[in-house]
Amino acid sequence: MFTLRRAFLILLILLAFGLRIYAITDIPPGLTHDEANHGREGMEVLDGVYRYYFPLNYGSEPIYSYTVAGSMGLLGENLFALRYVNIVFGLLTISISY
């Protein structure tokens, strides 16, 4: 049954998506060093380098880098694909937290 609570959650997720996707490649301008390193790690995965631990960014576990690689594989090696992963994880966090 479609309840008011479910409608509110859907509205919240749509609003969050809109706020996150708006000018995603323009705001903030450029790349931070963290984004650049995750992008490099994602491109390494696309080139066939598979690791359990990535030494860039002071060391990190692989799930984010593999997710970035998947996004870049589907959407191309660009800033939108790199930042789109943050949108997906942010929306999942809202859904789980609600």
Short mmCIF file of C-alpha atoms in Angstrom, two decimals:
data_model
loop_
_atom_site.label_atom_id
_atom_site.label_comp_id
_atom_site.label_asym_id
_atom_site.label_seq_id
_atom_site.Cartn_x
_atom_site.Cartn_y
_atom_site.Cartn_z
CA MET A 1 0.00 0.00 0.00
CA PHE A 2 1.29 3.41 -1.00
CA THR A 3 1.47 5.43 2.19
CA LEU A 4 2.25 9.03 2.93
CA ARG A 5 5.52 7.93 4.50
CA ARG A 6 6.63 6.18 1.29
CA ALA A 7 5.60 9.22 -0.78
CA PHE A 8 7.70 11.44 1.49
CA LEU A 9 10.72 9.15 1.08
CA ILE A 10 10.39 9.20 -2.72
CA LEU A 11 10.06 12.99 -2.70
CA LEU A 12 13.09 13.28 -0.42
CA ILE A 13 15.19 11.06 -2.68
CA LEU A 14 14.13 13.00 -5.80
CA LEU A 15 14.96 16.30 -4.11
CA ALA A 16 18.34 14.97 -2.96
CA PHE A 17 19.07 13.69 -6.47
CA GLY A 18 18.20 17.05 -8.01
CA LEU A 19 20.37 18.98 -5.57
CA ARG A 20 23.31 16.63 -6.11
CA ILE A 21 23.11 16.43 -9.91
CA TYR A 22 22.73 20.19 -10.47
CA ALA A 23 25.97 21.53 -11.96
CA ILE A 24 27.85 18.41 -10.85
CA THR A 25 30.81 19.12 -13.11
CA ASP A 26 30.96 22.85 -12.30
CA ILE A 27 30.56 23.02 -8.52
CA PRO A 28 33.15 22.81 -7.05
CA PRO A 29 35.41 23.82 -9.93
CA GLY A 30 38.29 21.51 -10.72
CA LEU A 31 39.33 18.43 -8.79
CA THR A 32 40.45 17.92 -5.25
CA HIS A 33 43.46 15.69 -4.71
CA ASP A 34 41.18 12.97 -3.30
CA GLU A 35 38.96 12.97 -6.39
CA ALA A 36 41.97 12.92 -8.68
CA ASN A 37 43.52 9.98 -6.84
CA HIS A 38 40.27 7.99 -6.87
CA GLY A 39 39.99 8.71 -10.58
CA ARG A 40 43.53 7.44 -11.14
CA GLU A 41 42.76 4.31 -9.14
CA GLY A 42 39.57 3.75 -11.16
CA MET A 43 41.49 4.10 -14.42
CA GLU A 44 44.08 1.61 -13.14
CA VAL A 45 41.30 -0.91 -12.51
CA LEU A 46 40.01 -0.33 -16.05
CA ASP A 47 43.55 -1.00 -17.29
CA GLY A 48 43.56 -4.37 -15.53
CA VAL A 49 45.32 -3.56 -12.25
CA TYR A 50 43.32 -5.28 -9.49
CA ARG A 51 44.25 -4.71 -5.86
CA TYR A 52 42.93 -5.35 -2.39
CA TYR A 53 44.47 -2.12 -1.11
CA PHE A 54 45.11 1.12 -2.99
CA PRO A 55 48.12 3.13 -1.76
CA LEU A 56 46.95 6.54 -3.06
CA ASN A 57 44.92 8.78 -0.73
CA TYR A 58 46.95 7.52 2.23
CA GLY A 59 45.69 4.02 1.53
CA SER A 60 42.13 2.89 1.00
CA GLU A 61 40.02 -0.20 0.64
CA PRO A 62 38.96 -1.11 -2.89
CA ILE A 63 35.16 -0.78 -2.93
CA TYR A 64 35.11 2.92 -3.80
CA SER A 65 37.82 2.58 -6.45
CA TYR A 66 36.08 -0.38 -8.07
CA THR A 67 32.80 1.55 -8.05
CA VAL A 68 34.53 4.53 -9.69
CA ALA A 69 35.98 2.15 -12.28
CA GLY A 70 32.51 0.78 -13.02
CA SER A 71 31.12 4.28 -13.39
CA MET A 72 33.96 5.29 -15.70
CA GLY A 73 33.50 2.12 -17.70
CA LEU A 74 29.81 2.91 -18.26
CA LEU A 75 29.89 6.71 -18.55
CA GLY A 76 33.41 7.38 -19.84
CA GLU A 77 36.54 8.67 -18.17
CA ASN A 78 35.28 12.13 -17.21
CA LEU A 79 34.44 14.27 -14.21
CA PHE A 80 30.73 13.41 -14.35
CA ALA A 81 31.46 9.68 -14.05
CA LEU A 82 33.85 10.33 -11.17
CA ARG A 83 31.38 12.42 -9.17
CA TYR A 84 28.32 10.32 -10.06
CA VAL A 85 29.51 7.63 -7.64
CA ASN A 86 29.09 10.11 -4.77
CA ILE A 87 25.51 10.75 -5.86
CA VAL A 88 24.71 7.03 -5.82
CA PHE A 89 26.28 6.48 -2.39
CA GLY A 90 24.56 9.60 -1.03
CA LEU A 91 21.13 8.46 -2.21
CA LEU A 92 21.72 4.99 -0.79
CA THR A 93 22.66 6.54 2.54
CA ILE A 94 19.45 8.57 2.61
CA SER A 95 17.38 5.49 1.76
CA ILE A 96 19.02 3.35 4.43
CA SER A 97 18.93 6.08 7.09
CA TYR A 98 15.26 6.82 6.57
#
